[in-house]
mmCIF file of C-alpha atoms in Angstrom:
data_model
loop_
_atom_site.group_PDB
_atom_site.id
_atom_site.type_symbol
_atom_site.label_atom_id
_atom_site.label_comp_id
_atom_site.label_asym_id
_atom_site.label_seq_id
_atom_site.Cartn_x
_atom_site.Cartn_y
_atom_site.Cartn_z
ATOM 1 C CA MET T 1 -22.622 36.180 3.941
ATOM 2 C CA SER T 2 -24.357 32.928 3.188
ATOM 3 C CA TYR T 3 -25.784 30.018 5.092
ATOM 4 C CA TYR T 4 -24.185 27.534 2.690
ATOM 5 C CA ASN T 5 -20.748 26.030 2.674
ATOM 6 C CA LEU T 6 -18.926 26.467 -0.590
ATOM 7 C CA GLU T 7 -18.950 22.715 -1.206
ATOM 8 C CA GLU T 8 -22.758 22.726 -0.919
ATOM 9 C CA LEU T 9 -23.217 25.186 -3.784
ATOM 10 C CA GLU T 10 -24.451 23.223 -6.773
ATOM 11 C CA VAL T 11 -22.714 25.502 -9.271
ATOM 12 C CA TYR T 12 -19.405 24.942 -7.481
ATOM 13 C CA GLN T 13 -19.913 21.163 -7.435
ATOM 14 C CA LEU T 14 -20.640 21.203 -11.163
ATOM 15 C CA THR T 15 -17.532 23.244 -11.933
ATOM 16 C CA GLU T 16 -15.320 20.899 -9.955
ATOM 17 C CA SER T 17 -16.676 17.831 -11.760
ATOM 18 C CA PHE T 18 -16.391 19.568 -15.121
ATOM 19 C CA SER T 19 -12.788 20.662 -14.618
ATOM 20 C CA ASP T 20 -11.804 17.159 -13.479
ATOM 21 C CA GLU T 21 -13.443 15.743 -16.598
ATOM 22 C CA ILE T 22 -11.433 18.142 -18.782
ATOM 23 C CA TRP T 23 -8.232 17.180 -16.941
ATOM 24 C CA PHE T 24 -8.728 13.455 -17.586
ATOM 25 C CA ILE T 25 -9.491 14.044 -21.268
ATOM 26 C CA VAL T 26 -6.423 16.246 -21.801
ATOM 27 C CA ALA T 27 -4.181 13.816 -19.883
ATOM 28 C CA LYS T 28 -4.639 11.354 -22.772
ATOM 29 C CA TRP T 29 -3.569 13.791 -25.502
ATOM 30 C CA ASP T 30 -0.106 13.743 -27.052
ATOM 31 C CA TYR T 31 2.529 16.136 -25.756
ATOM 32 C CA PHE T 32 2.072 18.887 -28.339
ATOM 33 C CA ALA T 33 -1.732 18.999 -28.009
ATOM 34 C CA SER T 34 -1.655 18.910 -24.212
ATOM 35 C CA ASP T 35 1.140 21.502 -24.055
ATOM 36 C CA THR T 36 -0.748 23.983 -26.212
ATOM 37 C CA VAL T 37 -4.534 23.688 -26.243
ATOM 38 C CA GLY T 38 -4.590 21.280 -23.304
ATOM 39 C CA LYS T 39 -2.937 23.590 -20.797
ATOM 40 C CA GLN T 40 -5.188 26.441 -21.835
ATOM 41 C CA ILE T 41 -8.455 24.528 -21.550
ATOM 42 C CA VAL T 42 -7.450 22.999 -18.205
ATOM 43 C CA ARG T 43 -6.541 26.429 -16.837
ATOM 44 C CA SER T 44 -9.732 28.063 -18.047
ATOM 45 C CA ALA T 45 -11.900 25.189 -16.764
ATOM 46 C CA ASP T 46 -10.129 25.227 -13.383
ATOM 47 C CA SER T 47 -10.539 28.994 -13.225
ATOM 48 C CA ILE T 48 -14.343 28.725 -13.294
ATOM 49 C CA GLY T 49 -14.525 27.055 -9.892
ATOM 50 C CA ALA T 50 -11.473 28.818 -8.511
ATOM 51 C CA ASN T 51 -13.079 32.225 -9.037
ATOM 52 C CA ILE T 52 -16.355 31.087 -7.481
ATOM 53 C CA ALA T 53 -14.376 29.878 -4.462
ATOM 54 C CA GLU T 54 -12.323 33.058 -4.180
ATOM 55 C CA GLY T 55 -15.387 35.270 -4.403
ATOM 56 C CA TYR T 56 -17.217 33.146 -1.854
ATOM 57 C CA GLY T 57 -14.302 33.520 0.536
ATOM 58 C CA ARG T 58 -14.344 37.308 0.332
ATOM 59 C CA TYR T 59 -17.544 37.595 2.405
ATOM 60 C CA HIS T 60 -18.554 40.801 0.635
ATOM 61 C CA TYR T 61 -21.347 40.741 -1.919
ATOM 62 C CA LYS T 62 -19.685 43.128 -4.351
ATOM 63 C CA GLU T 63 -16.400 41.208 -4.376
ATOM 64 C CA ASN T 64 -18.226 37.889 -4.624
ATOM 65 C CA ARG T 65 -20.114 39.176 -7.683
ATOM 66 C CA ASN T 66 -16.898 40.429 -9.277
ATOM 67 C CA PHE T 67 -15.246 37.030 -8.955
ATOM 68 C CA CYS T 68 -18.379 35.387 -10.354
ATOM 69 C CA TYR T 69 -18.051 37.695 -13.359
ATOM 70 C CA PHE T 70 -14.462 36.464 -13.787
ATOM 71 C CA SER T 71 -15.809 32.930 -13.561
ATOM 72 C CA ARG T 72 -18.335 33.712 -16.279
ATOM 73 C CA GLY T 73 -15.511 34.969 -18.474
ATOM 74 C CA SER T 74 -13.688 31.679 -17.895
ATOM 75 C CA ILE T 75 -16.807 29.807 -18.995
ATOM 76 C CA ILE T 76 -16.772 31.678 -22.304
ATOM 77 C CA GLU T 77 -13.022 31.093 -22.680
ATOM 78 C CA THR T 78 -13.485 27.379 -22.004
ATOM 79 C CA LYS T 79 -16.223 27.209 -24.645
ATOM 80 C CA GLY T 80 -13.723 28.661 -27.122
ATOM 81 C CA TRP T 81 -11.080 26.084 -26.209
ATOM 82 C CA LEU T 82 -13.654 23.315 -26.478
ATOM 83 C CA LYS T 83 -14.519 24.419 -30.005
ATOM 84 C CA LYS T 84 -10.832 24.607 -30.902
ATOM 85 C CA SER T 85 -10.336 21.104 -29.454
ATOM 86 C CA GLN T 86 -13.122 19.757 -31.625
ATOM 87 C CA THR T 87 -11.895 21.571 -34.740
ATOM 88 C CA ARG T 88 -8.423 20.081 -34.233
ATOM 89 C CA ASN T 89 -9.873 16.585 -33.721
ATOM 90 C CA LEU T 90 -8.718 16.376 -30.112
ATOM 91 C CA ILE T 91 -12.240 15.585 -28.934
ATOM 92 C CA SER T 92 -15.112 13.965 -30.790
ATOM 93 C CA GLU T 93 -18.298 15.761 -31.712
ATOM 94 C CA GLU T 94 -20.063 13.663 -29.076
ATOM 95 C CA GLN T 95 -17.587 14.758 -26.381
ATOM 96 C CA PHE T 96 -17.877 18.359 -27.538
ATOM 97 C CA ASN T 97 -21.684 18.312 -27.332
ATOM 98 C CA LYS T 98 -21.662 16.728 -23.873
ATOM 99 C CA LEU T 99 -19.048 19.115 -22.472
ATOM 100 C CA PHE T 100 -20.652 22.154 -24.097
ATOM 101 C CA GLU T 101 -24.009 21.201 -22.579
ATOM 102 C CA GLU T 102 -22.379 20.856 -19.156
ATOM 103 C CA LEU T 103 -20.862 24.322 -19.562
ATOM 104 C CA GLN T 104 -24.254 25.731 -20.544
ATOM 105 C CA THR T 105 -25.724 24.303 -17.332
ATOM 106 C CA ILE T 106 -22.869 25.780 -15.290
ATOM 107 C CA HIS T 107 -23.412 29.132 -17.016
ATOM 108 C CA LEU T 108 -27.123 29.128 -16.130
ATOM 109 C CA LYS T 109 -26.436 28.064 -12.523
ATOM 110 C CA LEU T 110 -23.789 30.762 -12.174
ATOM 111 C CA ASN T 111 -26.238 33.404 -13.427
ATOM 112 C CA ALA T 112 -28.782 32.164 -10.873
ATOM 113 C CA TYR T 113 -26.125 32.358 -8.139
ATOM 114 C CA LEU T 114 -25.284 35.921 -9.208
ATOM 115 C CA LYS T 115 -28.972 36.803 -8.942
ATOM 116 C CA PHE T 116 -29.072 35.232 -5.453
ATOM 117 C CA ILE T 117 -26.010 37.253 -4.389
ATOM 118 C CA GLY T 118 -27.664 40.436 -5.638
ATOM 119 C CA LYS T 119 -30.893 39.729 -3.758
ATOM 120 C CA SER T 120 -28.957 38.831 -0.602
ATOM 121 C CA ALA T 121 -27.053 42.108 -0.770
ATOM 122 C CA VAL T 122 -30.290 44.098 -1.061
ATOM 123 C CA VAL T 123 -32.000 42.191 1.772
ATOM 124 C CA ASN T 124 -29.026 42.584 4.109
ATOM 125 C CA LYS T 125 -28.734 46.277 3.257
ATOM 126 C CA GLU T 126 -32.410 46.791 4.127
ATOM 127 C CA ASP T 127 -31.965 44.930 7.438
ATOM 128 C CA LYS T 128 -29.376 47.443 8.626
#
């Protein structure tokens, strides 16, 4: 489907770094916070990259796009958990702003990747 390895995709690299960053932040929270909000934000952050990877591994444009849409949903979910983390004083406003900005970048890169997938599907369809 693509000439790139998954690990070479910038959006995937960004999601992996972001989810690791979330993990290390949550690992410092007390038990109650990490057991409630922490588990949710780690799962949603991990899901962003996991869905990109699963879609990439499907080798079909339509399925790849669908998993990227799931990934986009996880981005929105993670933004919600970030806001909840800030509201509950689990992260500082500075951390929130930095993480939210990183998610915005991931969101934009994912949309660009979706556009690339769409163009690739059209080009390959025309080649047949």
